[in-house]
Structure formats: C-alpha cells, structure tokens
Coordinates of C-alpha atoms in Angstrom, one line a residue:
M1 CA -5.1 -11.7 -39.6
P2 CA -3.4 -11.0 -36.2
D3 CA -0.8 -8.5 -37.6
H4 CA -3.4 -6.4 -39.4
P5 CA -5.8 -4.5 -37.2
T6 CA -9.5 -5.6 -36.9
R7 CA -12.5 -4.4 -35.0
T8 CA -12.5 -7.3 -32.7
R9 CA -8.9 -8.5 -32.2
R10 CA -5.8 -6.7 -31.1
D11 CA -2.7 -7.0 -33.3
D12 CA -1.1 -9.0 -30.4
S13 CA -3.9 -11.5 -29.8
P14 CA -3.2 -14.5 -32.0
E15 CA -5.7 -17.3 -32.2
E16 CA -4.7 -19.9 -29.8
S17 CA -4.9 -22.7 -32.4
R18 CA -2.3 -20.8 -34.5
R19 CA -0.1 -19.2 -31.8
S20 CA 2.7 -21.8 -31.7
R21 CA 3.0 -22.1 -35.5
L22 CA 2.9 -18.3 -36.1
S23 CA 5.5 -17.7 -33.4
R24 CA 8.0 -19.7 -35.3
T25 CA 7.8 -17.6 -38.4
F26 CA 9.9 -14.8 -37.1
D27 CA 13.1 -16.9 -37.0
E28 CA 12.9 -17.6 -40.7
D29 CA 14.6 -14.3 -41.6
A30 CA 16.2 -12.8 -38.4
E31 CA 18.3 -10.3 -40.4
L32 CA 15.2 -8.8 -42.0
Y33 CA 13.5 -8.6 -38.7
D34 CA 16.5 -6.8 -37.2
R35 CA 16.7 -4.4 -40.0
A36 CA 13.0 -3.7 -40.5
R37 CA 11.3 -3.7 -37.1
P38 CA 11.1 -0.3 -35.4
G39 CA 12.5 0.5 -32.0
Y40 CA 10.6 2.0 -29.1
P41 CA 10.1 5.6 -28.0
P42 CA 12.9 6.8 -25.7
R43 CA 10.3 7.8 -23.0
L44 CA 9.5 4.1 -22.6
Y45 CA 12.9 3.4 -21.1
D46 CA 12.6 6.3 -18.7
D47 CA 9.2 4.9 -17.6
L48 CA 10.7 1.4 -17.3
A49 CA 13.3 2.7 -15.0
E50 CA 10.7 4.6 -12.9
L51 CA 8.0 2.0 -12.7
A52 CA 9.9 -1.3 -13.1
G53 CA 13.2 -0.5 -11.6
T54 CA 15.3 -1.1 -14.7
V55 CA 18.2 1.0 -13.4
P56 CA 21.9 0.5 -13.6
G57 CA 22.9 -2.8 -11.9
S58 CA 19.4 -4.2 -11.8
R59 CA 18.9 -7.9 -12.8
V60 CA 16.5 -8.1 -15.7
L61 CA 15.0 -11.1 -17.3
E62 CA 13.8 -10.4 -20.8
V63 CA 11.2 -12.8 -22.3
G64 CA 11.4 -13.1 -26.1
C65 CA 14.2 -10.6 -26.9
G66 CA 14.0 -11.1 -30.7
T67 CA 17.1 -9.5 -32.1
G68 CA 17.6 -7.1 -29.2
Q69 CA 15.3 -4.1 -29.9
V70 CA 14.8 -3.6 -26.2
T71 CA 17.7 -5.5 -24.9
V72 CA 20.4 -3.2 -26.3
P73 CA 18.9 0.0 -24.9
L74 CA 18.5 -1.6 -21.5
A75 CA 22.0 -3.0 -21.5
G76 CA 23.2 0.5 -22.5
R77 CA 21.5 1.8 -19.4
G78 CA 23.6 -0.6 -17.2
C79 CA 21.1 -3.4 -16.6
R80 CA 22.3 -6.9 -16.1
I81 CA 20.2 -8.9 -18.5
T82 CA 19.3 -12.5 -19.2
A83 CA 17.4 -12.6 -22.5
V84 CA 15.5 -15.8 -23.4
E85 CA 14.8 -16.2 -27.1
A86 CA 13.3 -19.3 -28.7
G87 CA 14.5 -18.6 -32.2
A88 CA 18.1 -19.7 -32.8
R89 CA 18.7 -17.2 -35.7
M90 CA 17.1 -14.3 -33.7
A91 CA 19.2 -15.2 -30.7
A92 CA 22.4 -15.2 -32.8
V93 CA 21.6 -11.7 -34.1
A94 CA 20.8 -10.5 -30.6
R95 CA 24.2 -11.7 -29.4
R96 CA 25.9 -9.9 -32.2
N97 CA 24.1 -6.7 -31.3
L98 CA 25.0 -7.1 -27.6
T99 CA 28.7 -7.7 -28.2
E100 CA 29.8 -4.6 -26.3
Y101 CA 27.6 -5.5 -23.3
P102 CA 29.2 -8.4 -21.4
A103 CA 26.5 -8.2 -18.7
A104 CA 23.9 -9.3 -21.2
D105 CA 23.4 -13.0 -21.8
V106 CA 21.2 -14.5 -24.5
V107 CA 19.8 -18.0 -23.9
T108 CA 18.3 -19.9 -26.8
T109 CA 15.3 -21.7 -25.6
R110 CA 11.5 -21.4 -25.1
F111 CA 10.7 -19.4 -22.0
E112 CA 8.3 -22.2 -21.1
D113 CA 11.1 -24.7 -21.0
W114 CA 13.9 -22.6 -19.4
P115 CA 14.8 -23.6 -15.8
L116 CA 14.7 -20.5 -13.6
P117 CA 18.0 -19.8 -11.8
D118 CA 18.2 -19.7 -8.0
E119 CA 18.7 -15.9 -7.9
P120 CA 15.5 -13.9 -8.6
Y121 CA 15.3 -10.9 -10.9
D122 CA 14.4 -7.3 -10.1
A123 CA 12.3 -7.1 -13.3
V124 CA 10.8 -9.3 -16.0
V125 CA 10.5 -7.4 -19.3
S126 CA 8.8 -8.6 -22.5
A127 CA 8.4 -6.4 -25.5
T128 CA 5.9 -7.4 -28.3
A129 CA 6.5 -11.0 -27.4
F130 CA 4.5 -11.9 -24.3
H131 CA 1.5 -12.9 -26.3
W132 CA 3.5 -15.7 -28.0
I133 CA 4.2 -17.4 -24.7
D134 CA 1.8 -20.1 -23.4
P135 CA -0.9 -18.3 -21.5
A136 CA -0.9 -21.0 -18.8
V137 CA 2.8 -20.3 -18.1
R138 CA 3.7 -16.7 -18.8
V139 CA 2.3 -14.8 -15.8
P140 CA 2.9 -17.5 -13.1
K141 CA 6.5 -18.2 -14.3
A142 CA 7.2 -14.5 -14.5
A143 CA 6.1 -14.2 -10.9
D144 CA 8.3 -17.1 -9.9
A145 CA 11.3 -15.4 -11.6
L146 CA 10.9 -12.2 -9.6
C147 CA 12.1 -11.1 -6.2
P148 CA 9.5 -9.8 -3.7
A149 CA 8.0 -6.6 -5.1
G150 CA 9.8 -7.2 -8.4
A151 CA 8.1 -5.9 -11.5
L152 CA 6.6 -7.5 -14.6
A153 CA 6.8 -5.1 -17.5
V154 CA 4.9 -6.0 -20.7
V155 CA 5.2 -3.8 -23.8
R156 CA 2.5 -4.1 -26.5
T157 CA 2.2 -2.5 -29.9
Q158 CA -0.9 -1.7 -32.0
H159 CA -1.3 -0.1 -35.4
V160 CA -3.8 2.7 -34.9
N161 CA -5.6 5.4 -36.9
G162 CA -3.3 8.1 -38.1
G163 CA -0.4 8.7 -40.4
T164 CA -1.4 8.2 -44.1
E165 CA -5.0 7.5 -43.3
D166 CA -6.3 7.3 -46.9
F167 CA -3.7 4.6 -47.8
F168 CA -4.8 2.4 -44.9
A169 CA -8.4 2.7 -46.0
E170 CA -7.5 1.9 -49.7
V171 CA -5.1 -1.0 -48.9
Q172 CA -8.0 -2.9 -47.5
G173 CA -8.9 -3.8 -51.0
C174 CA -5.5 -5.6 -51.4
Y175 CA -6.1 -7.6 -48.2
E176 CA -9.6 -8.6 -49.2
R177 CA -8.4 -9.7 -52.6
F178 CA -5.4 -11.8 -51.5
D179 CA -6.4 -12.9 -47.9
P180 CA -9.9 -14.3 -47.7
S181 CA -9.8 -14.3 -43.9
T182 CA -9.7 -10.5 -43.9
P183 CA -12.9 -9.0 -42.5
P184 CA -14.6 -6.5 -44.8
G185 CA -14.3 -2.9 -43.9
L186 CA -11.2 -3.3 -41.8
R187 CA -9.7 -0.1 -40.4
P188 CA -7.1 0.8 -37.8
P189 CA -8.7 1.6 -34.5
A190 CA -8.4 5.0 -32.8
S191 CA -5.9 4.9 -30.0
A192 CA -8.5 5.7 -27.4
D193 CA -10.5 2.6 -28.5
V194 CA -7.6 0.2 -27.9
D195 CA -8.4 -1.9 -24.8
S196 CA -5.7 -3.0 -22.5
R197 CA -7.9 -4.6 -19.9
D198 CA -7.3 -8.1 -21.1
H199 CA -3.7 -7.9 -19.9
A200 CA -4.7 -6.3 -16.6
R201 CA -7.3 -9.1 -16.0
E202 CA -4.8 -11.8 -16.8
V203 CA -2.2 -10.5 -14.4
A204 CA -4.7 -9.9 -11.7
G205 CA -6.3 -13.3 -12.2
S206 CA -3.0 -15.0 -11.3
G207 CA -3.2 -13.6 -7.7
R208 CA 0.5 -13.0 -7.8
F209 CA 0.6 -9.3 -8.7
G210 CA -0.9 -6.0 -7.6
P211 CA -2.7 -3.6 -10.0
T212 CA -1.2 -2.9 -13.4
L213 CA -0.1 0.6 -14.2
F214 CA -0.1 1.7 -17.9
R215 CA 1.7 4.3 -19.9
R216 CA 1.0 4.9 -23.6
Y217 CA 3.0 6.5 -26.4
E218 CA 2.2 7.2 -30.0
Q219 CA 4.8 7.4 -32.8
D220 CA 4.5 8.0 -36.5
L221 CA 7.0 6.3 -38.7
A222 CA 7.5 7.1 -42.4
Y223 CA 8.4 4.3 -44.8
T224 CA 9.4 4.2 -48.4
T225 CA 7.6 1.5 -50.5
S226 CA 10.5 -1.0 -50.0
E227 CA 10.8 -0.2 -46.3
Y228 CA 7.1 -0.8 -45.7
L229 CA 7.1 -4.1 -47.6
D230 CA 10.1 -5.2 -45.5
V231 CA 8.1 -4.5 -42.3
L232 CA 5.1 -6.5 -43.6
R233 CA 7.4 -9.4 -44.4
T234 CA 8.3 -9.6 -40.7
Y235 CA 4.6 -10.0 -39.6
S236 CA 3.6 -13.6 -38.8
G237 CA 0.2 -13.4 -40.5
H238 CA 1.8 -12.2 -43.7
R239 CA 4.5 -14.8 -43.6
A240 CA 2.0 -17.6 -43.0
L241 CA 0.1 -16.8 -46.2
P242 CA 0.6 -19.1 -49.2
E243 CA 3.5 -17.8 -51.3
A244 CA 1.4 -16.8 -54.3
A245 CA -1.1 -14.9 -52.1
R246 CA 1.7 -13.2 -50.1
N247 CA 3.5 -12.1 -53.3
G248 CA 0.2 -10.8 -54.8
L249 CA -0.6 -8.9 -51.7
L250 CA 2.8 -7.3 -51.5
E251 CA 2.7 -6.4 -55.2
C252 CA -0.7 -4.8 -54.8
I253 CA 0.4 -2.8 -51.8
A254 CA 3.6 -1.6 -53.6
G255 CA 1.5 -0.5 -56.6
L256 CA -0.8 1.5 -54.4
I257 CA 2.0 3.2 -52.5
D258 CA 4.0 4.0 -55.7
G259 CA 1.0 4.9 -57.8
R260 CA -1.1 7.0 -55.4
Y261 CA 1.2 8.0 -52.5
G262 CA 4.4 9.0 -54.1
G263 CA 6.3 6.0 -52.8
R264 CA 6.0 6.9 -49.2
V265 CA 3.5 6.3 -46.4
T266 CA 3.4 7.0 -42.6
K267 CA 2.1 4.4 -40.1
R268 CA 1.0 5.3 -36.6
Y269 CA 1.9 2.9 -33.8
L270 CA 0.5 2.9 -30.3
V271 CA 3.0 1.5 -27.8
E272 CA 1.7 0.5 -24.4
L273 CA 3.7 -0.3 -21.3
G274 CA 2.0 -2.3 -18.5
V275 CA 3.9 -2.7 -15.2
S276 CA 2.7 -4.9 -12.3
R277 CA 4.4 -5.5 -9.0
R278 CA 4.7 -8.9 -7.5
R279 CA 2.9 -9.4 -4.3

C-alpha cells in the first residue's frame, strides 16, 4: 500500500488508478490529521529560504497545504502565502491555524482547477502533497505560476530503516494478515536507497526548469501506542481498507506495541527537499 514502504514503490507514489480516490481520504478527519501528522525539521525552512527564496516579504504559492504544517512556519517567517487546498475541512483547520497571519490566504479548490492570478509568485512550495496533483498539470502549472527564475520546492517524506527496527520487521505479519495487497517480506528501505530521480526527471522533462537541487534530513519520532495508531489513521492506504480489515490491522499493531515494545516505538523519517529554478 502506498503509505507503507515497499521495495519497488515510494511512500509518495500512489497508483494512478487510485490517486484521485485516495487523495480525498485526508479530508475525512482533518482534526486528526492536524493533531497526528508530524512537522518538518527546522533546517528545512533555512534551506527553503536559501534555495527557494522563501524570505520575509516573498510571495509563496503553496500547493496542498493540508492543515498548515508548512504554511504556519513560512507565515511566521514573513512570507506572503496563497495556500491552495482541495479539502474543505483541511482548509478550515488551516485557516484557524493561520489566524494570526493575515498575509496568508487559504483557497479551497483543487490546484488543477484554480485560476492563476496575474501577479506571479517567487516560489511554489508543496509539502507531502505534490504527488496527489494530476501529473499532467502539476509541473507546467507550477512553472506558469512563477516569476522568471522563481523556484519550485517540493518536499517528500519516506519511512526509512531505523528507529525501533525489530518492531517494523514484526509488524509485517499484521499487514500480511489484514491487507492482502501487502508484498511479503516488506521492510523500510535504507535512506541511501531512496531514489529521488523520478522527481528530477519529471521536472527536467517539462523543459521549464533547470536542474533540481536536493537536501535531505532524517528525524526519529517516538510514539506511544495511541499516538502511532493516530498517525496510521491519517494514511490514505490505511483509511481505504475495509473497516473490518482496518480495525483488525490497528488492533494487531496495538497488541504488538503494547505486548513487546512497552507501549512505545520510534519511527525514522527521511524528509527530502527538491528545489528547481524556472528557466
């Protein structure tokens, strides 16, 4: 499933036949998403400023802002933000989180349908969302939104090997039992084995951007049993399971964490930033 790592598919590479349907699941419980989804490493924002020009006063278009995990820090750094979010509930939570930042505007619509304003942006930013946008639209429209030499900055996340490694090996049994689409022997990849070239190729193939520069960050986040289950409940692949299978899967995972890991596990995330300048 797309939100659980496999040998052949990144976490952020949904099957095209399921992309549209899975993308709608996040809006079902925006409050849970806002509470459970982790933020991003502070160094990411320093690198965004350096590489993409997200400095005080810059005009930033955010594609798929969710509940504002990146929007709020960028607004706090003085960026003037237009955030486009397809989910009405997600957008409402983002507006609430941005109350103290009048220079941040949240627009409820699909990026594919949103008419670009006349004034271009200094940067287009998309964090853990770009893969949900129509592949035929996302890069060309981002280029159209940018001023000359403006930057497209795409943030991607991947669960990688590390943290409580034995748990992530054992939990495979729960997935194989309750999700028949799970490949046998599934394991999180090593950070060094995570390939970013698909994004670089897509951007280069548009002919609208120069080379993509990458920065990578790893972060280990510790979760109690209930906190980890809440994170899983925000993943599209888990939400799309039939209710009985989803409940059985979560109960199996909870029993494993409580019974063998003292009610606490640590998950390692790889966060990747790719920045491309418009030609």
